[in-house]
Tab-separated table of C-alpha atoms (C1' of nucleotides) in Angstrom:
chain	number	residue	atom	x	y	z
A	1	MET	CA	13.088	-46.579	-75.761
A	2	SER	CA	12.318	-43.277	-72.847
A	3	TYR	CA	8.497	-43.712	-73.235
A	4	GLY	CA	8.235	-47.716	-73.392
A	5	ASP	CA	10.762	-48.345	-70.546
A	6	VAL	CA	8.872	-44.683	-67.611
A	7	MET	CA	5.684	-47.437	-68.995
A	8	ASN	CA	7.125	-50.843	-68.227
A	9	ALA	CA	8.537	-49.035	-64.824
A	10	ARG	CA	4.472	-47.785	-64.353
A	11	VAL	CA	3.944	-50.921	-65.179
A	12	ARG	CA	6.446	-52.625	-62.105
A	13	SER	CA	5.155	-50.247	-60.148
A	14	GLU	CA	1.662	-51.447	-60.410
A	15	GLU	CA	2.580	-55.212	-60.290
A	16	ARG	CA	4.130	-54.789	-57.304
A	17	ARG	CA	1.361	-53.010	-55.647
A	18	SER	CA	-0.831	-55.580	-56.738
A	19	GLU	CA	0.921	-58.069	-55.591
A	20	ILE	CA	1.516	-56.687	-51.868
A	21	VAL	CA	-2.133	-56.101	-52.375
A	22	GLY	CA	-2.790	-59.494	-53.019
A	23	ALA	CA	-0.547	-60.167	-50.042
A	24	ALA	CA	-2.523	-58.104	-47.352
A	25	LEU	CA	-6.091	-59.633	-48.787
A	26	GLU	CA	-4.404	-62.931	-47.098
A	27	VAL	CA	-3.015	-62.142	-44.920
A	28	ILE	CA	-6.431	-59.670	-43.586
A	29	ALA	CA	-7.470	-63.618	-43.832
A	30	GLU	CA	-5.812	-65.162	-41.062
A	31	ARG	CA	-5.293	-62.490	-38.638
A	32	GLY	CA	-7.862	-59.415	-39.615
A	33	TYR	CA	-6.713	-56.397	-39.969
A	34	ARG	CA	-5.910	-54.936	-36.691
A	35	GLY	CA	-4.122	-58.036	-36.458
A	36	ALA	CA	-2.306	-57.831	-39.850
A	37	SER	CA	1.381	-55.734	-39.410
A	38	LEU	CA	3.089	-54.975	-42.202
A	39	ALA	CA	5.835	-57.626	-41.356
A	40	ALA	CA	3.604	-59.971	-42.572
A	41	VAL	CA	2.133	-58.941	-45.379
A	42	ALA	CA	5.620	-57.428	-46.878
A	43	GLU	CA	7.214	-61.451	-45.906
A	44	ARG	CA	5.161	-62.410	-48.458
A	45	VAL	CA	6.376	-60.655	-51.332
A	46	GLY	CA	9.618	-60.803	-50.296
A	47	LEU	CA	9.949	-56.910	-49.087
A	48	THR	CA	11.411	-55.951	-45.278
A	49	GLN	CA	8.267	-53.769	-43.845
A	50	GLN	CA	9.460	-50.524	-44.411
A	51	GLY	CA	10.594	-51.313	-48.173
A	52	LEU	CA	6.466	-51.639	-48.194
A	53	LEU	CA	6.009	-49.134	-46.621
A	54	HIS	CA	7.619	-47.193	-49.836
A	55	TYR	CA	4.551	-48.005	-52.040
A	56	PHE	CA	1.862	-47.809	-49.006
A	57	PRO	CA	3.598	-45.250	-47.086
A	58	THR	CA	0.826	-45.860	-43.996
A	59	LYS	CA	-0.864	-49.116	-43.016
A	60	ASP	CA	-4.236	-47.648	-43.824
A	61	ALA	CA	-3.352	-46.369	-47.229
A	62	LEU	CA	-2.845	-50.413	-48.155
A	63	LEU	CA	-6.098	-50.849	-46.451
A	64	VAL	CA	-7.961	-48.525	-49.027
A	65	ALA	CA	-5.868	-50.285	-51.708
A	66	VAL	CA	-7.807	-53.381	-50.443
A	67	LEU	CA	-11.109	-51.744	-50.253
A	68	GLN	CA	-10.627	-50.881	-53.525
A	69	GLU	CA	-9.624	-53.400	-55.022
A	70	ARG	CA	-12.367	-55.486	-53.772
A	71	ASP	CA	-14.851	-52.421	-55.202
A	72	ARG	CA	-13.299	-53.812	-58.993
A	73	TRP	CA	-13.600	-57.037	-58.243
A	74	ASP	CA	-16.763	-57.322	-56.222
A	75	ALA	CA	-19.126	-54.331	-58.205
A	76	VAL	CA	-22.054	-53.686	-56.624
A	77	PRO	CA	-24.827	-55.077	-58.566
A	78	ASP	CA	-26.343	-52.413	-60.650
A	79	THR	CA	-29.994	-52.417	-62.174
A	80	ARG	CA	-29.081	-55.145	-64.827
A	81	TRP	CA	-28.594	-57.642	-62.887
A	82	ARG	CA	-31.713	-60.098	-62.603
A	83	VAL	CA	-32.363	-62.015	-59.221
A	84	ASP	CA	-31.029	-65.010	-60.704
A	85	LEU	CA	-27.874	-64.120	-61.161
A	86	LEU	CA	-27.874	-63.686	-57.438
A	87	ALA	CA	-27.526	-66.930	-57.167
A	88	SER	CA	-25.247	-67.116	-59.637
A	89	LEU	CA	-22.895	-64.697	-57.485
A	90	VAL	CA	-23.099	-66.783	-54.103
A	91	GLU	CA	-22.133	-70.450	-56.287
A	92	TYR	CA	-19.195	-68.374	-57.224
A	93	ASN	CA	-18.493	-67.165	-53.976
A	94	ALA	CA	-18.950	-70.470	-52.094
A	95	MET	CA	-15.450	-71.367	-54.758
A	96	ARG	CA	-13.301	-68.394	-53.338
A	97	PRO	CA	-13.683	-68.878	-49.337
A	98	ALA	CA	-10.732	-67.232	-48.781
A	99	ILE	CA	-11.467	-63.699	-50.154
A	100	ILE	CA	-15.287	-64.198	-48.933
A	101	GLN	CA	-13.200	-64.822	-45.504
A	102	THR	CA	-11.015	-60.904	-45.758
A	103	PHE	CA	-14.113	-59.652	-46.439
A	104	SER	CA	-16.559	-60.856	-43.868
A	105	ALA	CA	-13.396	-60.107	-40.937
A	106	LEU	CA	-13.451	-56.651	-42.284
A	107	LEU	CA	-17.217	-56.547	-41.950
A	108	GLY	CA	-17.180	-57.994	-38.507
A	109	GLU	CA	-14.413	-55.569	-37.219
A	110	SER	CA	-16.050	-52.437	-38.776
A	111	VAL	CA	-18.783	-51.729	-36.540
A	112	THR	CA	-15.964	-51.472	-33.595
A	113	GLU	CA	-15.597	-47.823	-33.176
A	114	GLY	CA	-13.288	-45.338	-35.230
A	115	HIS	CA	-12.281	-48.729	-38.153
A	116	PRO	CA	-10.551	-47.550	-40.133
A	117	ALA	CA	-13.265	-48.924	-42.720
A	118	ARG	CA	-16.001	-48.238	-41.241
A	119	SER	CA	-17.854	-45.451	-43.273
A	120	TYR	CA	-16.662	-47.806	-46.563
A	121	PHE	CA	-18.676	-50.094	-45.160
A	122	THR	CA	-21.452	-47.876	-43.920
A	123	GLU	CA	-21.078	-46.332	-47.651
A	124	ARG	CA	-21.527	-49.156	-49.199
A	125	TYR	CA	-23.834	-51.301	-47.384
A	126	VAL	CA	-26.072	-47.671	-48.512
A	127	GLN	CA	-25.958	-48.284	-52.297
A	128	VAL	CA	-25.782	-52.176	-52.052
A	129	ARG	CA	-29.789	-51.207	-50.731
A	130	GLU	CA	-30.242	-49.151	-53.387
A	131	ASN	CA	-29.145	-51.355	-55.917
A	132	MET	CA	-31.286	-54.286	-54.895
A	133	THR	CA	-34.593	-52.289	-54.198
A	134	ALA	CA	-34.216	-51.457	-58.143
A	135	VAL	CA	-32.776	-54.555	-59.293
A	136	LEU	CA	-36.215	-56.167	-57.140
A	137	ARG	CA	-38.658	-53.612	-58.752
A	138	ALA	CA	-37.416	-54.827	-62.058
A	139	GLU	CA	-38.141	-58.241	-61.631
A	140	TYR	CA	-40.952	-58.397	-59.363
A	141	GLY	CA	-42.788	-54.744	-59.827
A	142	ASP	CA	-43.768	-52.615	-56.932
A	143	ARG	CA	-44.826	-55.637	-54.387
A	144	LEU	CA	-42.894	-58.615	-54.794
A	145	PRO	CA	-45.395	-61.812	-54.465
A	146	SER	CA	-45.196	-61.983	-50.547
A	147	GLY	CA	-46.693	-58.357	-50.363
A	148	LEU	CA	-43.189	-56.931	-49.672
A	149	THR	CA	-42.253	-53.426	-51.162
A	150	PRO	CA	-38.736	-53.955	-52.841
A	151	GLU	CA	-37.500	-51.521	-50.321
A	152	ARG	CA	-38.111	-53.488	-47.119
A	153	THR	CA	-37.010	-56.520	-48.840
A	154	ALA	CA	-33.786	-55.798	-50.419
A	155	PRO	CA	-32.358	-55.446	-46.179
A	156	LEU	CA	-33.729	-58.457	-45.593
A	157	LEU	CA	-32.056	-60.212	-49.279
A	158	ILE	CA	-28.349	-58.729	-47.812
A	159	ALA	CA	-28.588	-60.286	-44.506
A	160	VAL	CA	-29.204	-63.305	-45.439
A	161	MET	CA	-26.472	-63.170	-47.885
A	162	ASP	CA	-23.738	-62.120	-44.650
A	163	GLY	CA	-25.125	-64.355	-42.251
A	164	LEU	CA	-24.830	-66.897	-44.210
A	165	GLN	CA	-21.408	-66.079	-45.453
A	166	TYR	CA	-20.249	-66.290	-41.155
A	167	GLN	CA	-21.890	-69.744	-40.711
A	168	TRP	CA	-20.399	-71.265	-43.638
A	169	LEU	CA	-17.414	-69.991	-42.658
A	170	LEU	CA	-17.335	-71.129	-39.342
A	171	ASP	CA	-18.559	-74.234	-40.595
A	172	PRO	CA	-18.489	-75.035	-44.296
A	173	ASP	CA	-18.897	-78.849	-44.168
A	174	SER	CA	-22.769	-78.205	-42.392
A	175	VAL	CA	-24.233	-75.060	-44.398
A	176	ASP	CA	-24.890	-75.317	-47.902
A	177	MET	CA	-24.701	-71.593	-48.558
A	178	PRO	CA	-25.715	-71.467	-52.543
A	179	GLY	CA	-28.546	-74.246	-51.709
A	180	ALA	CA	-29.660	-72.502	-48.941
A	181	PHE	CA	-29.621	-68.543	-50.606
A	182	ARG	CA	-32.007	-70.688	-53.074
A	183	ASP	CA	-34.347	-71.146	-50.360
A	184	PHE	CA	-34.852	-67.610	-49.214
A	185	LEU	CA	-35.419	-66.550	-53.211
A	186	HIS	CA	-37.749	-69.453	-53.204
A	187	LEU	CA	-39.075	-67.521	-50.278
A	188	LEU	CA	-38.829	-64.283	-52.474
A	189	GLY	CA	-41.488	-66.070	-54.651
A	190	GLU	CA	-38.417	-67.581	-57.748
A	191	PRO	CA	-40.564	-70.517	-58.793
A	192	VAL	CA	-37.739	-73.292	-57.759
A	193	GLU	CA	-35.657	-74.882	-60.697
B	1	MET	CA	-18.604	-64.671	11.458
B	2	SER	CA	-16.274	-67.155	9.763
B	3	TYR	CA	-19.200	-68.637	7.438
B	4	GLY	CA	-20.740	-65.759	6.557
B	5	ASP	CA	-16.880	-63.741	6.151
B	6	VAL	CA	-15.676	-66.390	3.642
B	7	MET	CA	-18.950	-65.527	1.940
B	8	ASN	CA	-18.792	-61.923	1.986
B	9	ALA	CA	-15.171	-62.874	0.893
B	10	ARG	CA	-16.053	-64.909	-2.466
B	11	VAL	CA	-18.930	-63.004	-2.721
B	12	ARG	CA	-16.701	-60.260	-3.359
B	13	SER	CA	-14.812	-61.477	-5.702
B	14	GLU	CA	-17.083	-62.460	-8.047
B	15	GLU	CA	-18.209	-58.902	-8.059
B	16	ARG	CA	-15.239	-58.165	-8.915
B	17	ARG	CA	-14.798	-60.454	-11.246
B	18	SER	CA	-18.079	-59.564	-13.017
B	19	GLU	CA	-17.063	-56.130	-13.448
B	20	ILE	CA	-14.129	-56.936	-15.173
B	21	VAL	CA	-16.218	-59.178	-17.566
B	22	GLY	CA	-18.168	-56.419	-17.788
B	23	ALA	CA	-15.604	-53.958	-18.107
B	24	ALA	CA	-13.979	-56.269	-21.472
B	25	LEU	CA	-17.311	-56.178	-23.211
B	26	GLU	CA	-17.169	-52.124	-23.540
B	27	VAL	CA	-13.236	-52.634	-24.872
B	28	ILE	CA	-14.210	-55.208	-27.153
B	29	ALA	CA	-16.819	-53.250	-28.717
B	30	GLU	CA	-14.475	-50.566	-29.043
B	31	ARG	CA	-12.013	-52.291	-30.309
B	32	GLY	CA	-13.066	-55.861	-30.654
B	33	TYR	CA	-10.548	-58.974	-29.152
B	34	ARG	CA	-7.697	-58.402	-29.951
B	35	GLY	CA	-7.318	-54.793	-30.451
B	36	ALA	CA	-8.990	-54.673	-26.937
B	37	SER	CA	-6.151	-54.064	-24.438
B	38	LEU	CA	-5.855	-55.783	-21.091
B	39	ALA	CA	-4.734	-52.735	-19.660
B	40	ALA	CA	-7.276	-50.834	-20.828
B	41	VAL	CA	-10.254	-53.391	-19.254
B	42	ALA	CA	-7.958	-53.226	-16.034
B	43	GLU	CA	-8.446	-48.938	-16.731
B	44	ARG	CA	-12.159	-49.667	-16.485
B	45	VAL	CA	-11.954	-51.544	-13.213
B	46	GLY	CA	-9.723	-48.873	-10.927
B	47	LEU	CA	-6.921	-51.354	-11.443
B	48	THR	CA	-3.610	-52.096	-12.964
B	49	GLN	CA	-2.132	-54.178	-15.773
B	50	GLN	CA	-1.187	-56.879	-13.420
B	51	GLY	CA	-3.674	-56.810	-10.883
B	52	LEU	CA	-6.084	-57.921	-13.714
B	53	LEU	CA	-4.874	-60.821	-14.586
B	54	HIS	CA	-4.886	-61.842	-10.871
B	55	TYR	CA	-8.657	-62.334	-11.907
B	56	PHE	CA	-7.596	-63.797	-15.292
B	57	PRO	CA	-4.782	-65.191	-15.564
B	58	THR	CA	-4.443	-64.820	-19.416
B	59	LYS	CA	-6.249	-62.620	-21.894
B	60	ASP	CA	-7.883	-65.800	-23.291
B	61	ALA	CA	-9.466	-66.133	-20.169
B	62	LEU	CA	-10.905	-63.042	-20.230
B	63	LEU	CA	-12.590	-63.715	-23.014
B	64	VAL	CA	-13.538	-67.226	-22.437
B	65	ALA	CA	-15.508	-65.701	-18.896
B	66	VAL	CA	-17.040	-63.342	-21.548
B	67	LEU	CA	-18.457	-65.707	-24.529
B	68	GLN	CA	-19.426	-67.587	-20.464
B	69	GLU	CA	-21.801	-64.285	-19.529
B	70	ARG	CA	-23.088	-64.279	-23.314
B	71	ASP	CA	-23.876	-67.814	-22.952
B	72	ARG	CA	-25.637	-67.048	-19.353
B	73	TRP	CA	-27.944	-63.917	-20.820
B	74	ASP	CA	-28.276	-64.805	-24.065
B	75	ALA	CA	-29.244	-68.112	-23.441
B	76	VAL	CA	-29.915	-70.373	-27.059
B	77	PRO	CA	-33.702	-70.404	-28.003
B	78	ASP	CA	-34.641	-73.354	-26.773
B	79	THR	CA	-37.828	-76.033	-28.184
B	80	ARG	CA	-40.550	-73.535	-25.918
B	81	TRP	CA	-39.255	-70.943	-27.670
B	82	ARG	CA	-42.381	-69.394	-30.350
B	83	VAL	CA	-41.356	-67.679	-33.702
B	84	ASP	CA	-43.160	-65.321	-32.331
B	85	LEU	CA	-40.931	-64.704	-29.615
B	86	LEU	CA	-37.587	-63.958	-31.502
B	87	ALA	CA	-38.786	-60.505	-32.955
B	88	SER	CA	-38.989	-59.403	-29.534
B	89	LEU	CA	-35.680	-61.009	-29.363
B	90	VAL	CA	-35.354	-58.395	-31.926
B	91	GLU	CA	-36.506	-55.473	-30.634
B	92	TYR	CA	-35.044	-56.049	-27.216
B	93	ASN	CA	-31.651	-56.626	-29.420
B	94	ALA	CA	-31.731	-52.855	-30.755
B	95	MET	CA	-32.498	-51.184	-26.939
B	96	ARG	CA	-28.352	-52.052	-26.654
B	97	PRO	CA	-26.429	-51.398	-29.504
B	98	ALA	CA	-23.102	-52.120	-27.387
B	99	ILE	CA	-23.528	-55.815	-26.625
B	100	ILE	CA	-25.045	-56.591	-30.082
B	101	GLN	CA	-21.781	-54.986	-31.284
B	102	THR	CA	-19.633	-56.601	-29.042
B	103	PHE	CA	-20.755	-60.157	-30.051
B	104	SER	CA	-20.882	-58.946	-33.941
B	105	ALA	CA	-17.467	-58.006	-33.678
B	106	LEU	CA	-16.318	-61.705	-32.299
B	107	LEU	CA	-18.135	-63.240	-34.426
B	108	GLY	CA	-16.223	-60.642	-37.739
B	109	GLU	CA	-13.028	-61.546	-36.017
B	110	SER	CA	-13.275	-65.333	-35.495
B	111	VAL	CA	-13.399	-66.521	-38.985
B	112	THR	CA	-9.878	-65.430	-39.200
B	113	GLU	CA	-7.315	-68.498	-38.282
B	114	GLY	CA	-6.623	-69.624	-34.894
B	115	HIS	CA	-8.655	-66.969	-33.056
B	116	PRO	CA	-9.873	-67.963	-29.315
B	117	ALA	CA	-13.401	-68.253	-29.692
B	118	ARG	CA	-13.814	-69.488	-33.183
B	119	SER	CA	-15.170	-73.282	-32.418
B	120	TYR	CA	-16.861	-71.158	-29.533
B	121	PHE	CA	-19.285	-69.931	-31.725
B	122	THR	CA	-18.843	-72.991	-34.217
B	123	GLU	CA	-20.260	-74.786	-32.075
B	124	ARG	CA	-23.259	-72.191	-31.227
B	125	TYR	CA	-23.795	-72.219	-34.584
B	126	VAL	CA	-24.354	-75.900	-34.484
B	127	GLN	CA	-26.908	-75.027	-31.653
B	128	VAL	CA	-28.624	-72.696	-32.647
B	129	ARG	CA	-29.219	-74.256	-35.891
B	130	GLU	CA	-30.613	-76.988	-34.640
B	131	ASN	CA	-33.389	-75.744	-31.904
B	132	MET	CA	-34.580	-73.072	-34.278
B	133	THR	CA	-35.187	-75.812	-36.516
B	134	ALA	CA	-37.750	-77.598	-33.550
B	135	VAL	CA	-38.922	-73.813	-32.331
B	136	LEU	CA	-39.893	-73.899	-36.351
B	137	ARG	CA	-40.777	-77.606	-36.526
B	138	ALA	CA	-43.774	-76.604	-33.168
B	139	GLU	CA	-44.493	-73.961	-35.106
B	140	TYR	CA	-45.453	-75.443	-39.009
B	141	GLY	CA	-45.223	-79.262	-38.661
B	142	ASP	CA	-42.246	-80.388	-41.251
B	143	ARG	CA	-43.869	-77.901	-43.606
B	144	LEU	CA	-44.226	-74.615	-43.947
B	145	PRO	CA	-46.417	-72.488	-45.887
B	146	SER	CA	-43.242	-71.963	-48.378
B	147	GLY	CA	-42.547	-75.737	-48.901
B	148	LEU	CA	-39.374	-76.074	-46.918
B	149	THR	CA	-38.429	-77.797	-43.872
B	150	PRO	CA	-37.945	-76.807	-40.565
B	151	GLU	CA	-34.359	-77.519	-41.279
B	152	ARG	CA	-33.631	-75.465	-44.382
B	153	THR	CA	-35.333	-72.937	-42.487
B	154	ALA	CA	-33.415	-72.084	-39.598
B	155	PRO	CA	-29.583	-71.654	-41.478
B	156	LEU	CA	-31.817	-68.880	-43.028
B	157	LEU	CA	-33.267	-67.258	-39.761
B	158	ILE	CA	-30.118	-66.851	-37.932
B	159	ALA	CA	-28.746	-65.782	-40.979
B	160	VAL	CA	-31.453	-62.859	-41.689
B	161	MET	CA	-30.978	-61.702	-37.802
B	162	ASP	CA	-27.326	-61.720	-37.932
B	163	GLY	CA	-27.344	-60.078	-41.540
B	164	LEU	CA	-29.326	-57.489	-40.085
B	165	GLN	CA	-27.308	-56.702	-36.923
B	166	TYR	CA	-24.281	-55.609	-39.520
B	167	GLN	CA	-26.285	-53.271	-41.539
B	168	TRP	CA	-27.710	-51.765	-38.676
B	169	LEU	CA	-24.598	-51.401	-36.733
B	170	LEU	CA	-23.166	-49.457	-39.442
B	171	ASP	CA	-26.195	-47.196	-39.846
B	172	PRO	CA	-29.048	-47.086	-37.525
B	173	ASP	CA	-30.782	-44.626	-38.345
B	174	SER	CA	-31.477	-46.262	-42.449
B	175	VAL	CA	-32.053	-49.808	-40.769
B	176	ASP	CA	-35.238	-50.928	-39.089
B	177	MET	CA	-34.205	-54.057	-38.104
B	178	PRO	CA	-37.051	-55.326	-35.954
B	179	GLY	CA	-39.278	-54.009	-38.725
B	180	ALA	CA	-36.820	-55.674	-40.902
B	181	PHE	CA	-37.154	-58.989	-39.488
B	182	ARG	CA	-40.927	-58.910	-38.825
B	183	ASP	CA	-40.956	-58.492	-42.902
B	184	PHE	CA	-39.170	-61.802	-43.137
B	185	LEU	CA	-41.349	-63.568	-40.518
B	186	HIS	CA	-44.174	-62.696	-42.708
B	187	LEU	CA	-42.188	-64.220	-45.981
B	188	LEU	CA	-42.660	-67.304	-43.812
B	189	GLY	CA	-45.543	-67.709	-43.531
B	190	GLU	CA	-46.682	-65.748	-40.215
B	191	PRO	CA	-49.479	-63.360	-39.987
B	192	VAL	CA	-48.945	-59.704	-40.514
B	193	GLU	CA	-50.363	-58.324	-36.820
C	1	DA	C1'	17.056	-37.993	-61.670
C	2	DT	C1'	14.217	-40.885	-59.998
C	3	DT	C1'	12.895	-45.846	-58.550
C	4	DA	C1'	13.116	-49.097	-54.979
C	5	DT	C1'	14.715	-51.404	-51.535
C	6	DC	C1'	17.827	-51.788	-46.979
C	7	DT	C1'	19.662	-50.959	-42.174
C	8	DA	C1'	19.270	-48.217	-38.022
C	9	DT	C1'	15.876	-47.099	-34.496
C	10	DA	C1'	12.520	-43.494	-32.640
C	11	DG	C1'	8.648	-44.728	-29.884
C	12	DA	C1'	4.789	-46.788	-28.395
C	13	DT	C1'	2.702	-50.822	-26.952
C	14	DC	C1'	1.432	-55.496	-25.070
C	15	DT	C1'	1.458	-59.714	-22.446
C	16	DA	C1'	3.111	-62.389	-18.911
C	17	DT	C1'	6.250	-63.460	-15.030
C	18	DA	C1'	8.185	-62.493	-10.214
C	19	DG	C1'	8.776	-61.564	-6.039
C	20	DA	C1'	7.110	-57.332	-2.917
C	21	DT	C1'	3.994	-55.190	0.476
C	22	DA	C1'	-0.772	-54.666	1.789
C	23	DA	C1'	-5.255	-56.290	3.643
C	24	DT	C1'	-9.093	-59.758	4.916
C	25	DG	C1'	-9.631	-63.722	7.759
C	26	DC	C1'	-8.690	-68.454	10.421
D	1	DA	C1'	-2.882	-68.747	4.850
D	2	DT	C1'	-5.204	-66.088	1.382
D	3	DT	C1'	-6.577	-62.789	-1.164
D	4	DA	C1'	-6.039	-59.168	-3.966
D	5	DT	C1'	-2.698	-55.547	-5.901
D	6	DC	C1'	1.152	-53.352	-6.364
D	7	DT	C1'	6.311	-52.312	-9.399
D	8	DA	C1'	9.320	-53.567	-11.978
D	9	DT	C1'	10.001	-55.372	-15.851
D	10	DA	C1'	11.213	-59.234	-19.911
D	11	DG	C1'	10.608	-59.847	-24.531
D	12	DA	C1'	8.438	-59.507	-28.636
D	13	DT	C1'	6.069	-56.957	-31.436
D	14	DC	C1'	4.534	-52.676	-34.548
D	15	DT	C1'	4.268	-48.608	-36.783
D	16	DA	C1'	6.937	-45.334	-38.587
D	17	DT	C1'	10.798	-41.965	-39.619
D	18	DA	C1'	16.078	-40.954	-41.397
D	19	DG	C1'	19.093	-41.670	-44.234
D	20	DA	C1'	21.966	-44.542	-47.058
D	21	DT	C1'	22.446	-47.727	-50.902
D	22	DA	C1'	21.819	-49.727	-54.953
D	23	DA	C1'	19.464	-49.622	-59.868
D	24	DT	C1'	16.376	-47.738	-63.610
D	25	DG	C1'	16.206	-44.699	-67.207
D	26	DC	C1'	16.072	-40.187	-68.868
DNA sequence: ATTATCTATAGATCTATAGATAATGC
DNA sequence: ATTATCTATAGATCTATAGATAATGC
């Protein structure tokens, strides 16, 4: 059946690409992007390095796919979010160290010159700050209990999430990431449950 | 003069090592540690890569020297610090993006497996959390105005400092790092100046 | 025909070792 | 004698290209 077979081929190819992206996420978590070799990613999916390049013609193309994958899973919180959903997100993150490690390593690398993920992160943070501002405004109006505006609170909230991730990845037993984040929400004026 | 000459030789050697460490800080800021080549560091001080290995026998030995250098400059805040001194530290940091970039890149890399700076950062954060707790306790006693203890506030304070650095390095024009940090101190209960 | 995968390989690197040579300081 | 520095080079990688071969789907 021509149509079905074509579709099967497409699906199979898409699945292969997904597998490769998944392997890339793992290898980047272990070695960072600069330290990740195509051969290591290929080996994890049972391909040669050259076989992998059939799906992603360059190493950067694979990174682009990794970042798109992130956008699919980790949607930037939008206006419909509520502040208490953020606490759930942090709790969820605490259950998936590998993926947090991947993107923490990438964020760290991205501040170096000419890093291929640099503009991705720069633009993402612009977006995340805007959306977080909207979430805070929806919840608190133009002033939080502290007197700060949503605009000035948003970067702090994001900084706490990112900064806690590094402390937690380095020393998970010493850092209660979700608890600390709830403490921060309490500082913002959320009632303690 | 034997004694003087020996001393001069020692001083010259120490100076050379310092120069090399300084060049390494720059190259790491640009490329991260894994991406930094000994040849690039050597070139900056007018040496061959093999000449550099006379001073630091391995790449990891050079990294150790870089981290020790940090401990010399960026003393971990101790008990004598006061909270408002932290605001000055952040202001000072905003004037030296290169060094902040070096250590932000290293921190990011350090969460990957077997990274040679991993234990350095893990131990440093244990220390920094302890000292920050003591600073907060000296300032506020056992409870901050928010009701949080110093122990639970310290990781948040550190997370804000680190997280703001990434946002600021990626997009200095959009992020007022010292202003945001003062906002956070205000959340803790510091009076606004 | 197109897609998936492989072998071979070019051309850059990179770290580190071996050992020579020059300069410095007893 | 020791210290500083160099040339030569081994031995690993790494990305990417070229082109062959096999499998898939018209």
